[in-house]
Coordinates of C-alpha atoms and ligand atoms in Angstrom, one line a residue:
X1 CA -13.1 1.5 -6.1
X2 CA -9.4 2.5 -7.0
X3 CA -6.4 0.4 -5.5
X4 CA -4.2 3.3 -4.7
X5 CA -1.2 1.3 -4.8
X6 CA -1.4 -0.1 -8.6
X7 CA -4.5 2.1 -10.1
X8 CA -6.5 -1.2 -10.3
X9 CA -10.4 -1.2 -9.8
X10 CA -11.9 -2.9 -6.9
X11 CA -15.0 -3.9 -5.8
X12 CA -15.6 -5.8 -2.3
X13 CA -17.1 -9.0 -2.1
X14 CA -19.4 -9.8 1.3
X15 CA -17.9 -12.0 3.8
X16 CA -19.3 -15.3 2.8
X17 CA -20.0 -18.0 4.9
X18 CA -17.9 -22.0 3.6
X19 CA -18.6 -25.0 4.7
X20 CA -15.3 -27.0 5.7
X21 CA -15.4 -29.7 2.9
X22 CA -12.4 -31.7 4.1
X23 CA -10.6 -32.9 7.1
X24 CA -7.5 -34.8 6.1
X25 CA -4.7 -34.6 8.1
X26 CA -2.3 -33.7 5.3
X27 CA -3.4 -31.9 2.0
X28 CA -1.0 -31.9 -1.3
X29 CA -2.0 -29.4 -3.7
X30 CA -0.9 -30.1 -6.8
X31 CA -1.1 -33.2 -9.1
X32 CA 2.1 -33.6 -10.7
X33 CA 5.2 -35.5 -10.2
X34 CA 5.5 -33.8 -6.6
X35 CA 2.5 -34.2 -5.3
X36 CA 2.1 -37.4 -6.5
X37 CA 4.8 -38.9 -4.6
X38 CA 4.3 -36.6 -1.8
X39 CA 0.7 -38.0 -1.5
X40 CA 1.7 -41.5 -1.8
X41 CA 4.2 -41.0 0.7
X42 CA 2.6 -39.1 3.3
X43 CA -0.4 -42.1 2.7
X44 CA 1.9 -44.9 2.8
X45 CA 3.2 -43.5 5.9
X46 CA -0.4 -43.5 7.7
X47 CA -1.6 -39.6 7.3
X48 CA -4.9 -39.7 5.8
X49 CA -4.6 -37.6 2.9
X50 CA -6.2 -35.1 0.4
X51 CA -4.6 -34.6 -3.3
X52 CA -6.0 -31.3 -5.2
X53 CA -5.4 -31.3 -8.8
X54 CA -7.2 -28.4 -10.5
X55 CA -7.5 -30.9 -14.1
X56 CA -9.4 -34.4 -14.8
X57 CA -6.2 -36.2 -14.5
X58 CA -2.5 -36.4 -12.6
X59 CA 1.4 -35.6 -14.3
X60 CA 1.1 -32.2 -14.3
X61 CA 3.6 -30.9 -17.1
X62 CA 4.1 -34.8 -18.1
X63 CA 1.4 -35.3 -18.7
X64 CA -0.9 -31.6 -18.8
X65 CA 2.1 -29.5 -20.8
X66 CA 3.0 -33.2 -22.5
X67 CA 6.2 -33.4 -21.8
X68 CA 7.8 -36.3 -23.9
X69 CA 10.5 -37.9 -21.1
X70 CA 11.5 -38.4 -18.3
X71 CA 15.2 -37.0 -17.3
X72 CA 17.6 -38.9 -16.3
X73 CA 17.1 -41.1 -13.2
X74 CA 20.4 -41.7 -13.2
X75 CA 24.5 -40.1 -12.8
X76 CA 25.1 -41.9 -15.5
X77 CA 26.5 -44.9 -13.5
X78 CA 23.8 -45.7 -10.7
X79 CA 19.8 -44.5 -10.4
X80 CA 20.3 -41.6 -7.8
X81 CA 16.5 -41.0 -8.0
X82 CA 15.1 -44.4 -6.6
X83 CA 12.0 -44.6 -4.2
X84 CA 8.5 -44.2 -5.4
X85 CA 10.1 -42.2 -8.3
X86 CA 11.5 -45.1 -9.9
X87 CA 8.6 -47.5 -8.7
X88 CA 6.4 -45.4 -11.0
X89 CA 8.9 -45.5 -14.0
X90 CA 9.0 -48.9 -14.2
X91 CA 4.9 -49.5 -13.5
X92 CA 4.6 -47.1 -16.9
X93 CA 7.1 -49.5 -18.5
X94 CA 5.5 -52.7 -18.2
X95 CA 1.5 -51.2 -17.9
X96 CA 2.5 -49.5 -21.8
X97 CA 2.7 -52.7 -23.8
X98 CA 5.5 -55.5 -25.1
X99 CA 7.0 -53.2 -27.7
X100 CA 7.3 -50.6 -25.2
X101 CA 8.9 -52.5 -22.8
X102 CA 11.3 -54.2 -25.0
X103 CA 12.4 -50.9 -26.1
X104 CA 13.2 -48.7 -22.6
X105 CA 13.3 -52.1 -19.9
X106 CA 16.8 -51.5 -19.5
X107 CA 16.6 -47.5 -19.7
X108 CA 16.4 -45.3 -16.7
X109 CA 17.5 -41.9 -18.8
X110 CA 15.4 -40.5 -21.0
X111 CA 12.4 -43.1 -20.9
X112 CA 9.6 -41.4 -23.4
X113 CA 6.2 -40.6 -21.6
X114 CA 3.3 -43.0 -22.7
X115 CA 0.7 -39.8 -21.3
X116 CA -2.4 -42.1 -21.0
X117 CA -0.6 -44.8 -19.5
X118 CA 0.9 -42.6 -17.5
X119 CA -2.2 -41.2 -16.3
X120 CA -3.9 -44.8 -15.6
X121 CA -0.4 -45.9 -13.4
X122 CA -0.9 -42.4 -11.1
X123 CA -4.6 -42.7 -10.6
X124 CA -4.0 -46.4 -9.6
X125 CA -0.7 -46.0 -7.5
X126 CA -2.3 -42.7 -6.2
X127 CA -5.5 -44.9 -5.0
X128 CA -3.7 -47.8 -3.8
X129 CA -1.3 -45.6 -1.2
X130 CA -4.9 -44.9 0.2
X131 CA -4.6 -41.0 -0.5
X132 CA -7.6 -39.3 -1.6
X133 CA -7.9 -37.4 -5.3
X134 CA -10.3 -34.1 -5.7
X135 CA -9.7 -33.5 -9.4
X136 CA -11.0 -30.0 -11.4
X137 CA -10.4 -28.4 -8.1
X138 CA -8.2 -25.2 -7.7
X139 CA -6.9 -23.7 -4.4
X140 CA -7.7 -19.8 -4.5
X141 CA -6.9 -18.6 -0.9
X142 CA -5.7 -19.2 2.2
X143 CA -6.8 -19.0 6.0
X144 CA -4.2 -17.9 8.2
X145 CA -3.5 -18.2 12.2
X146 CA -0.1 -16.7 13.0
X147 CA 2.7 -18.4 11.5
X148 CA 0.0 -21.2 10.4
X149 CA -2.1 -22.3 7.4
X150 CA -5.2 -22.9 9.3
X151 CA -7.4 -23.8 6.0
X152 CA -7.2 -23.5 2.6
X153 CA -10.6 -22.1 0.4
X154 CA -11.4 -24.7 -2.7
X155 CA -13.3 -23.8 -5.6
X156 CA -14.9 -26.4 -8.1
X157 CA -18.3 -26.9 -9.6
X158 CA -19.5 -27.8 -6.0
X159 CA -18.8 -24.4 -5.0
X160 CA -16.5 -22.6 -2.5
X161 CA -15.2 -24.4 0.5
X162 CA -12.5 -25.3 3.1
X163 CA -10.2 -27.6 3.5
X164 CA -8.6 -27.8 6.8
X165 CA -5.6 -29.7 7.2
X166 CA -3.0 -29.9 10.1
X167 CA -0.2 -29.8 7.6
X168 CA -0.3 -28.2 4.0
X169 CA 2.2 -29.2 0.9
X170 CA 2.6 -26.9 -1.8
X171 CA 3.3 -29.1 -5.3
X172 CA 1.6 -26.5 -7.3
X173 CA 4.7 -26.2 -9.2
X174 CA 4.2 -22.6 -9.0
X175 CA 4.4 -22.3 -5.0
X176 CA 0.8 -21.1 -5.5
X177 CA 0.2 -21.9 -1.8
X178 CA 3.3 -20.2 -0.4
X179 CA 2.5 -17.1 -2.4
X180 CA -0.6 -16.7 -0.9
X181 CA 0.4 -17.3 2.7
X182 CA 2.7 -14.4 2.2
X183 CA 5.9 -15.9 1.9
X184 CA 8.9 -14.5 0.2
X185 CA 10.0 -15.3 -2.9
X186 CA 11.4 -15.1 -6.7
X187 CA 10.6 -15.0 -9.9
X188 CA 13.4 -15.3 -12.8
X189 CA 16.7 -13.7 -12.8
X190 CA 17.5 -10.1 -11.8
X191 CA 16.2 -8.5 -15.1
X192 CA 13.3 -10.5 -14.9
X193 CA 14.4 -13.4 -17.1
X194 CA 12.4 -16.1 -17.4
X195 CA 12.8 -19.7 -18.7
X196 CA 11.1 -20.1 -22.3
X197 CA 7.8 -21.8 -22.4
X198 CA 7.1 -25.0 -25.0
X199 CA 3.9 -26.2 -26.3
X200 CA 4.8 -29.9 -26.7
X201 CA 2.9 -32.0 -29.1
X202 CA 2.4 -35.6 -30.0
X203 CA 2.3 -37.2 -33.8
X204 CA 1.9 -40.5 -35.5
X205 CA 2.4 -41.7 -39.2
X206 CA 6.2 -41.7 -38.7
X207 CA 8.5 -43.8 -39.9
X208 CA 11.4 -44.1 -37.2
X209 CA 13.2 -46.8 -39.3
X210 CA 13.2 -44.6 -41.7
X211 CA 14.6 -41.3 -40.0
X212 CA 17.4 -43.4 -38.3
X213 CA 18.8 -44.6 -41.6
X214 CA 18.7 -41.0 -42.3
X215 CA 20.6 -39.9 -39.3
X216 CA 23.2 -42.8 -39.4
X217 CA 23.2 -41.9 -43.4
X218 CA 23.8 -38.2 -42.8
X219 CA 26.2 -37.8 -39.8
X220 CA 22.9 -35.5 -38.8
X221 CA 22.4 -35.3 -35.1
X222 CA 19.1 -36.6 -34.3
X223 CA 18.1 -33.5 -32.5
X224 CA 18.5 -32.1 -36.1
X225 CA 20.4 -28.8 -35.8
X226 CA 21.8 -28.8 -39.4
X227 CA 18.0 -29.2 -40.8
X228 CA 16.9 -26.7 -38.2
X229 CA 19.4 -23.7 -39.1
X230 CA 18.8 -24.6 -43.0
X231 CA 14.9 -24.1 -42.2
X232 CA 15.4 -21.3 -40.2
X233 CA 17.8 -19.4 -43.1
X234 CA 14.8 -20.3 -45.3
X235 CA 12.3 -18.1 -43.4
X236 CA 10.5 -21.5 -42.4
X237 CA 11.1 -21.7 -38.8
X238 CA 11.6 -19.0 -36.6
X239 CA 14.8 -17.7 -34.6
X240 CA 16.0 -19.1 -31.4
X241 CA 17.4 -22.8 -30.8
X242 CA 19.0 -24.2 -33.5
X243 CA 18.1 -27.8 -32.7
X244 CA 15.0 -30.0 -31.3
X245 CA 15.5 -30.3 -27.7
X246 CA 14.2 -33.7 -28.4
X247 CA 12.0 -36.5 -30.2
X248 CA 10.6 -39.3 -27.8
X249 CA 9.9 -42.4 -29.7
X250 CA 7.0 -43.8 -27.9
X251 CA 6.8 -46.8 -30.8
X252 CA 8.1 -46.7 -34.2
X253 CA 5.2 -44.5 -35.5
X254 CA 4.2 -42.0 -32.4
X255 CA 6.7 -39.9 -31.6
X256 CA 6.7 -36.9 -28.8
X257 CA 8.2 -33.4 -29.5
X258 CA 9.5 -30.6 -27.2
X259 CA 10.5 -28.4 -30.1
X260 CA 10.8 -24.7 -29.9
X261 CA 10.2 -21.5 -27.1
X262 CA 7.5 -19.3 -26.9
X263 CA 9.2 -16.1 -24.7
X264 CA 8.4 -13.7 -22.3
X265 CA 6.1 -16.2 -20.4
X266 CA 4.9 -15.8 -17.0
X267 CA 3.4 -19.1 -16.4
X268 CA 1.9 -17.1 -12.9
X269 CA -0.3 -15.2 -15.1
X270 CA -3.5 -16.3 -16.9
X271 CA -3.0 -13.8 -20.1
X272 CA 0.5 -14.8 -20.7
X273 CA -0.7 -18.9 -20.4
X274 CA -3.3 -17.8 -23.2
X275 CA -1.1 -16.1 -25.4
X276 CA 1.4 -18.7 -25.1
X277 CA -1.3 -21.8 -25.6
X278 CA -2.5 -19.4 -29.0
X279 CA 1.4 -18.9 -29.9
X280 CA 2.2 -22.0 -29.2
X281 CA -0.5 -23.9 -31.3
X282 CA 0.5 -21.7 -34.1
X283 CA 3.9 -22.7 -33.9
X284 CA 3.2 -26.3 -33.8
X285 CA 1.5 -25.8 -37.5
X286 CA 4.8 -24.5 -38.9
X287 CA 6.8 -27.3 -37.0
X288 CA 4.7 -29.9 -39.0
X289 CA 5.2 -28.2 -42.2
X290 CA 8.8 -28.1 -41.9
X291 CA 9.0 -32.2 -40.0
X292 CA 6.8 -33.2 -43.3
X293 CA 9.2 -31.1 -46.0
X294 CA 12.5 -31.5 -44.5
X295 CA 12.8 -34.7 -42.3
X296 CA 13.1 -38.2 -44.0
X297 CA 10.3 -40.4 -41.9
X298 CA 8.5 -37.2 -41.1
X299 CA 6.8 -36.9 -44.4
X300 CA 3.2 -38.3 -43.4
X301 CA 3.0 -37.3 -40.0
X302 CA -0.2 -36.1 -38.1
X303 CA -0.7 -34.1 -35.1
X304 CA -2.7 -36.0 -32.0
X305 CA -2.4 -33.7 -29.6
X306 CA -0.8 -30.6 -28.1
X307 CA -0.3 -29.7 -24.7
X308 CA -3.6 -28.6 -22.7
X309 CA -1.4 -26.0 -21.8
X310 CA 2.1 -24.3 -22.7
X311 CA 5.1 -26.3 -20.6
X312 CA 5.9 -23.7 -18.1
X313 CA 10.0 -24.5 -16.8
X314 CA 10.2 -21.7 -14.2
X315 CA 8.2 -19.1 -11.9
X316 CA 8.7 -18.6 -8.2
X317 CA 11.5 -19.8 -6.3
X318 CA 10.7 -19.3 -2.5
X319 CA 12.5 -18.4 0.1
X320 CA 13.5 -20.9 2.7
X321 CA 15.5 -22.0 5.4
X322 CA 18.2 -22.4 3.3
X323 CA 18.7 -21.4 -0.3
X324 CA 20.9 -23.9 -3.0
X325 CA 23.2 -21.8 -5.1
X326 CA 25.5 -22.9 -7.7
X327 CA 28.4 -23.3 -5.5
X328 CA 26.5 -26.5 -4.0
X329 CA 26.3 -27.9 -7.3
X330 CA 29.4 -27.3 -8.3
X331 CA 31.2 -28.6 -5.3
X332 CA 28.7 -31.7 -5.2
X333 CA 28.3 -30.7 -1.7
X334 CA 26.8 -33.0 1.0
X335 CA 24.2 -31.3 3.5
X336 CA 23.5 -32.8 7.4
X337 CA 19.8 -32.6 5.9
X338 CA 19.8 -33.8 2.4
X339 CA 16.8 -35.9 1.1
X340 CA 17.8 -36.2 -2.0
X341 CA 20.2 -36.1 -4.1
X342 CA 20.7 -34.4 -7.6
X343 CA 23.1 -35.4 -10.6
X344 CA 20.9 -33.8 -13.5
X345 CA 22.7 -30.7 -15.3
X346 CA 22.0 -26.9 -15.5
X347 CA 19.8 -26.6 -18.1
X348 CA 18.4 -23.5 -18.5
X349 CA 16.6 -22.5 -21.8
X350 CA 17.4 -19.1 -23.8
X351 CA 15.3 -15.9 -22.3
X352 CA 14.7 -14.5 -26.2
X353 CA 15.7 -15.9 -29.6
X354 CA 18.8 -14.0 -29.8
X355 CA 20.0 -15.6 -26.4
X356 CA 21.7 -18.9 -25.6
X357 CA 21.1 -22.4 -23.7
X358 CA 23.3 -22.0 -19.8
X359 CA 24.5 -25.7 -19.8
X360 CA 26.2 -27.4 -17.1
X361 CA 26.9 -30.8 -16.5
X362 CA 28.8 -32.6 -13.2
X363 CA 30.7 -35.4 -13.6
X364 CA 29.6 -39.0 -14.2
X365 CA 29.0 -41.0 -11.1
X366 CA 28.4 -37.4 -9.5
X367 CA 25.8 -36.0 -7.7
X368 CA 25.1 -33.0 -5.0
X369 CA 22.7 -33.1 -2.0
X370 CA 19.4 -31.5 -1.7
X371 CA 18.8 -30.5 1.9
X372 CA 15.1 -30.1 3.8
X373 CA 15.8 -27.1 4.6
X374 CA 15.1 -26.1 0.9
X375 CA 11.6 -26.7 1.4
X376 CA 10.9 -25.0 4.5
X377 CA 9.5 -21.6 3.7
X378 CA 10.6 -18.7 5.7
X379 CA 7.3 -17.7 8.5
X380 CA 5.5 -20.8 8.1
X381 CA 5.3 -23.7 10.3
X382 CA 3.0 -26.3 8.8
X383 CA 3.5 -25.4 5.6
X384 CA 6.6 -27.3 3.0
X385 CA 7.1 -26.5 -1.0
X386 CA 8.4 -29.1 -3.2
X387 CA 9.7 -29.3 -6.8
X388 CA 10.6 -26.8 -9.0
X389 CA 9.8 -23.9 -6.5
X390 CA 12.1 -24.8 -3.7
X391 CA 14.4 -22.1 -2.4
X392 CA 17.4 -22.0 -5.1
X393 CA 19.0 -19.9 -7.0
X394 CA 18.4 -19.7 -10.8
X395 CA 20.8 -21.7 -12.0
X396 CA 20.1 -24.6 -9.6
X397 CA 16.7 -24.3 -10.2
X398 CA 17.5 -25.2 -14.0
X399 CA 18.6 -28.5 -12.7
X400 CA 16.8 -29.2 -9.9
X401 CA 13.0 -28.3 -11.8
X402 CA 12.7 -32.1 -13.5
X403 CA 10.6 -34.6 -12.8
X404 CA 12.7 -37.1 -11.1
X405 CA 14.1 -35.0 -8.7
X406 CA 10.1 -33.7 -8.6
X407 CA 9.4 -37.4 -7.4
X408 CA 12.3 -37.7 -5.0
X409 CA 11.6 -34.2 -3.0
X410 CA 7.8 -34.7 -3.4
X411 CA 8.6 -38.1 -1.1
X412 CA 10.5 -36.3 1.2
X413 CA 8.0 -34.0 1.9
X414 CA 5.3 -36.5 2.3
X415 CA 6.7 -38.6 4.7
X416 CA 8.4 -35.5 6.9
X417 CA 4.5 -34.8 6.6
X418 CA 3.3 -37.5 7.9
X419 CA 5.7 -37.8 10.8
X420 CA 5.1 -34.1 12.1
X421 CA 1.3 -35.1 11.7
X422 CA 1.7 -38.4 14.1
X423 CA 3.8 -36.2 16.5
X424 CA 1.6 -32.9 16.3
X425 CA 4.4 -30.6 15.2
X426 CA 5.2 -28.5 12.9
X427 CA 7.8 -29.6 9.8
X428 CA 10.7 -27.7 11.8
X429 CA 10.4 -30.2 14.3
X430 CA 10.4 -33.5 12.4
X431 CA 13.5 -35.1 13.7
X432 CA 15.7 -35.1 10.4
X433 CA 17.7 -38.4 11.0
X434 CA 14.4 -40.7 11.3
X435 CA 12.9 -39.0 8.5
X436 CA 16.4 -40.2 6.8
X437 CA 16.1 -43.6 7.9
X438 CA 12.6 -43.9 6.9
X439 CA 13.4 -42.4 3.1
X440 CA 16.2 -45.3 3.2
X441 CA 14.1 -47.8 4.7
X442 CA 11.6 -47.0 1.8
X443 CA 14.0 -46.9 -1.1
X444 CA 15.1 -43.4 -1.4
X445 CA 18.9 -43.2 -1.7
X446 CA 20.5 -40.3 -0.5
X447 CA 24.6 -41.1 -0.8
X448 CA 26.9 -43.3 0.4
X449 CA 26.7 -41.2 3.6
X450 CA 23.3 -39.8 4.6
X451 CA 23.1 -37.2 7.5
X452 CA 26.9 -37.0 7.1
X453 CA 27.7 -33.5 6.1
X454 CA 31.2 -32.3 3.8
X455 CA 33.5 -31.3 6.7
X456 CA 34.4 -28.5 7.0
X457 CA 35.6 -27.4 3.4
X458 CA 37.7 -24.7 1.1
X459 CA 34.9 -24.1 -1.5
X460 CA 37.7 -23.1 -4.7
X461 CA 34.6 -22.6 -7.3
X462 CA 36.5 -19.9 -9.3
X463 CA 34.2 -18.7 -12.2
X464 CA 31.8 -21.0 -13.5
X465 CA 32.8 -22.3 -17.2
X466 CA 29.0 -22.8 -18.9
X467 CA 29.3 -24.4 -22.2
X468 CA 27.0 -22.4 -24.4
X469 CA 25.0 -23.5 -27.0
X470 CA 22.0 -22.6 -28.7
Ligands
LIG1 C1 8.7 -27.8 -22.1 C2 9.3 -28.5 -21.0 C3 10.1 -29.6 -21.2 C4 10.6 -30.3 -20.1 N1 11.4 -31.4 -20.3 C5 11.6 -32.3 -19.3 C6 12.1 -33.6 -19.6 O1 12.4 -33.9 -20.7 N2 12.1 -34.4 -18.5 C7 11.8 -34.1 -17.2 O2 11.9 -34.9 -16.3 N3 11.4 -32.8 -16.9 C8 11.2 -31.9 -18.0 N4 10.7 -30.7 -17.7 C9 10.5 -30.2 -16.3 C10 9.4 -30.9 -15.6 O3 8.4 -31.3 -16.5 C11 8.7 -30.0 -14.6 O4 9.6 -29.1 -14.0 C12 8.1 -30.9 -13.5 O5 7.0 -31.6 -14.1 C13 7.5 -30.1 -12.3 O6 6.8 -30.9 -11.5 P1 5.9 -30.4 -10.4 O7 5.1 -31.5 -9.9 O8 6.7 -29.6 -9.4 O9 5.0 -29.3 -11.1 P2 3.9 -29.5 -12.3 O10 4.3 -30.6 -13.2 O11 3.7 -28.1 -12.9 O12 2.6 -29.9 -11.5 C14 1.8 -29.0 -10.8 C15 0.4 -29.5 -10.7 O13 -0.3 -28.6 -9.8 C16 -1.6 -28.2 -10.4 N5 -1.9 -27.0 -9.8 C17 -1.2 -25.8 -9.9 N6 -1.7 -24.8 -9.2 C18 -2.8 -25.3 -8.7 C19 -3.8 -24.8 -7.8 N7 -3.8 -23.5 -7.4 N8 -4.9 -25.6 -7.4 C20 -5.0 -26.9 -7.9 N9 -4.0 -27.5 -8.7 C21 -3.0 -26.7 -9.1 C22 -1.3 -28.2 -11.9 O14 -2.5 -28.4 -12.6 C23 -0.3 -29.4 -12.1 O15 -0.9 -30.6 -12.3 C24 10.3 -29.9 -18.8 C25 9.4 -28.8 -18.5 C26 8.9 -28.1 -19.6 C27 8.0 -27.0 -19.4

């Protein structure tokens, strides 16, 4: 059969008959820095609880996409990202070892990603909240009863079933659920721009003593830009980003790379992920050659591992109760809702090679609010999306999308979760100053002020100065 509307072919599948696999009073579908805390939170708080992670393991792009390190906890004067966010920092800190320790203790910004330690601390924090895991599951539909999820159908090598939940949180990353529950939402910018994807990789045999007496030698920035646009005039990387976006020394031999784009990457869409796993592999080889022949303590490196899939920065962006633009940032604003708050800058990477970084950093010591209302998709009542699918603009979302703030809304929704389960209502009706208390009262800090929105305010943004680089 032909699908009038977009010439696809179609067959019909018979009505099948599932048996209801789970009863958890919350579900969290998604394994990665969201739904992690959101499932230890909505545990902690007394919800029994399901986690659905369609891989072996938990850390989504941290540890799935390998991801080298963690962004700033921090405004660059106090940890604005505190709660079970920071718990789990410093549990990777002291479970990786006595050189690892010594090195990043003191660090909150920046700490590198030890993945299989990482993995081990999320199983066992995970476990201990009391949550439950169902790994190499995916979530393919949904069952709807008005403005409800009334289950959601499961696939894994048990077969096809249903979950049934009373409330539903979407840390898919991807707002997988929301999409298929109908709600409204974005992808990219106007012409259909879309963050760059990275395939992020892992060596060892280097020689970090080595390439810092290089870099202190040299006046060279560590992210390398003068070796970078020397390779790249040589025909022996490609065009686009004239630097390393980083190197994450996880001792002084292994080091973590997020190192290049791979464009035109819609991470919603399985034939774009392959090419982009295939691309990406294939620019990892020509990375290595150019690390062994032009960096000093690169020379004998070898490749561990690549990402199990392509780092995907940005797909949908639903739409909720209330959407965070720009101007929020800018003027640090302060919502009667917020439960969180943000001090990490706009960081969104090039659309194409010829293109440039949109930068954009607040002030030290300075931060913005995140409210609840971000989270609330528009037409659903037991349904809330966290992380970097939450109803922003673009710009925001290229600040908001890392994986503390991923920790700190992913708590927020997790306990609001397991309140509206205790009282049998919907997330609307979770009363918004005890969920505030209770994020306090568990370590979350949301300013000097919380429930206490700007007054009333002249908003004098003028146009926005992005500093620009490539
Ligand atoms: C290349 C790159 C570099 C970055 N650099 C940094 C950095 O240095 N520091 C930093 O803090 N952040 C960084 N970020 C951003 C950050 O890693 C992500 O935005 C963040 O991890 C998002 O967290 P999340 O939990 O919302 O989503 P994800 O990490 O994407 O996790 C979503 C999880 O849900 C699972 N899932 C998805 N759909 C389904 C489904 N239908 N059924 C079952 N499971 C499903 C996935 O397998 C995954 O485990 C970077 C991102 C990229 C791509």
């Amino acid at each position: 059969m032909t699908n009038s509307t977009n010439n696809t072919v179609t067959v019909t599948i018979p009505a099948q008959q599932l048996p209801i696999s789970h009863t958890p009073d919350i579900v969290v579908v998604g394994g990665g820095a969201t739904g992690i805390a959101a499932a230890i939170a909505a545990a902690r708080n007394g919800a029994s609880t399901l986690l659905i992670e369609q891989r072996g393991y938990l850390g989504g792009m941290g540890t799935a996409a390998l991801v080298p390190a963690f962004c700033p906890y921090s405004d660059g004067e106090k940890p604005v990202i505190r709660g079970i966010g920071l718990d789990l920092l410093e549990k990777m800190k002291h479970a990786a070892g006595d050189d690892f320790l010594n090195r990043y203790e003191e660090q909150l910004d920046w700490v590198p990603i030890d993945v299989e330690t990482l993995k081990r601390v999320y199983d066992a924090e995970v476990l201990a909240s009391g949550a439950q895991i169902l790994f190499h599951t995916v979530t393919d539909s949904v069952l709807l009863d008005g403005d409800r999820i009334s289950g959601l159908v499961i696939s894994n090598k048990s077969g096809r079933s249903v979950v049934q939940a009373k409330l539903y949180i979407d840390a898919s990353g991807d707002a997988d659920l929301a999409a298929l529950a109908g709600v409204p939402f974005q992808v990219g910018g106007e012409n259909g721009d879309l963050q760059p994807g990275t395939m992020c990789y892992v060596v060892t045999g280097a020689d970090k003593e080595r390439f810092d007496q290089f870099i202190a030698e040299t006046g060279q920035q560590p992210q390398l830009e003068g070796l970078v646009t020397l390779a790249q005039q040589n025909g022996e990387l490609p065009e686009g980003r004239k630097r390393i976006s980083g190197i994450s020394w996880v001792s002084n031999s292994v080091a973590g790379f997020n190192f290049g784009h791979i464009f035109n990457i819609d991470g919603t869409k399985a034939e774009d992920l392959t090419r982009a796993a295939i691309e990406g592999r294939q620019l990892i080889e020509t990375q290595i050659r150019f690390l062994k022949k032009y960096v000093p303590g690169f020379e004998n490196i070898f490749l561990v591992h690549s990402g199990d899939q392509i780092g995907i920065r940005e797909t949908r962006r639903i739409q909720g109760d209330y959407t965070l633009v720009v101007e929020d940032f800018l003027t640090m604003r302060t919502f009667e809702d917020d439960i969180a708050r943000n001090s990490y800058f706009i960081d969104i990477h090039l659309a194409n090679a010829g293109s440039a970084m949109t930068i954009k950093h607040l002030p030290k010591g300075k931060s913005h609010g995140v409210p609840y209302r971000c989270m609330l998709p528009q037409g659903k009542s037991n349904l809330i999306v966290a992380g970097r699918s939450v109803s922003s603009d673009r710009p925001v979302q290229g600040s908001l999308r890392v994986m503390p703030n991923c920790f700190a809304m992913g708590e927020a929704a997790g306990v609001a979760a397991s309140m509206a389960s205790i009282a049998g209502v919907g997330f609307r009706e979770v009363s918004i100053p005890e969920l505030q208390r209770k994020l306090v009262a568990q370590g979350a800090y949301l300013g000097e002020h919380p429930g206490v929105a700007d007054a009333d305010r002249e908003i004098a943004v003028g146009t926005i100065a992005y500093d620009e680089e490539n």
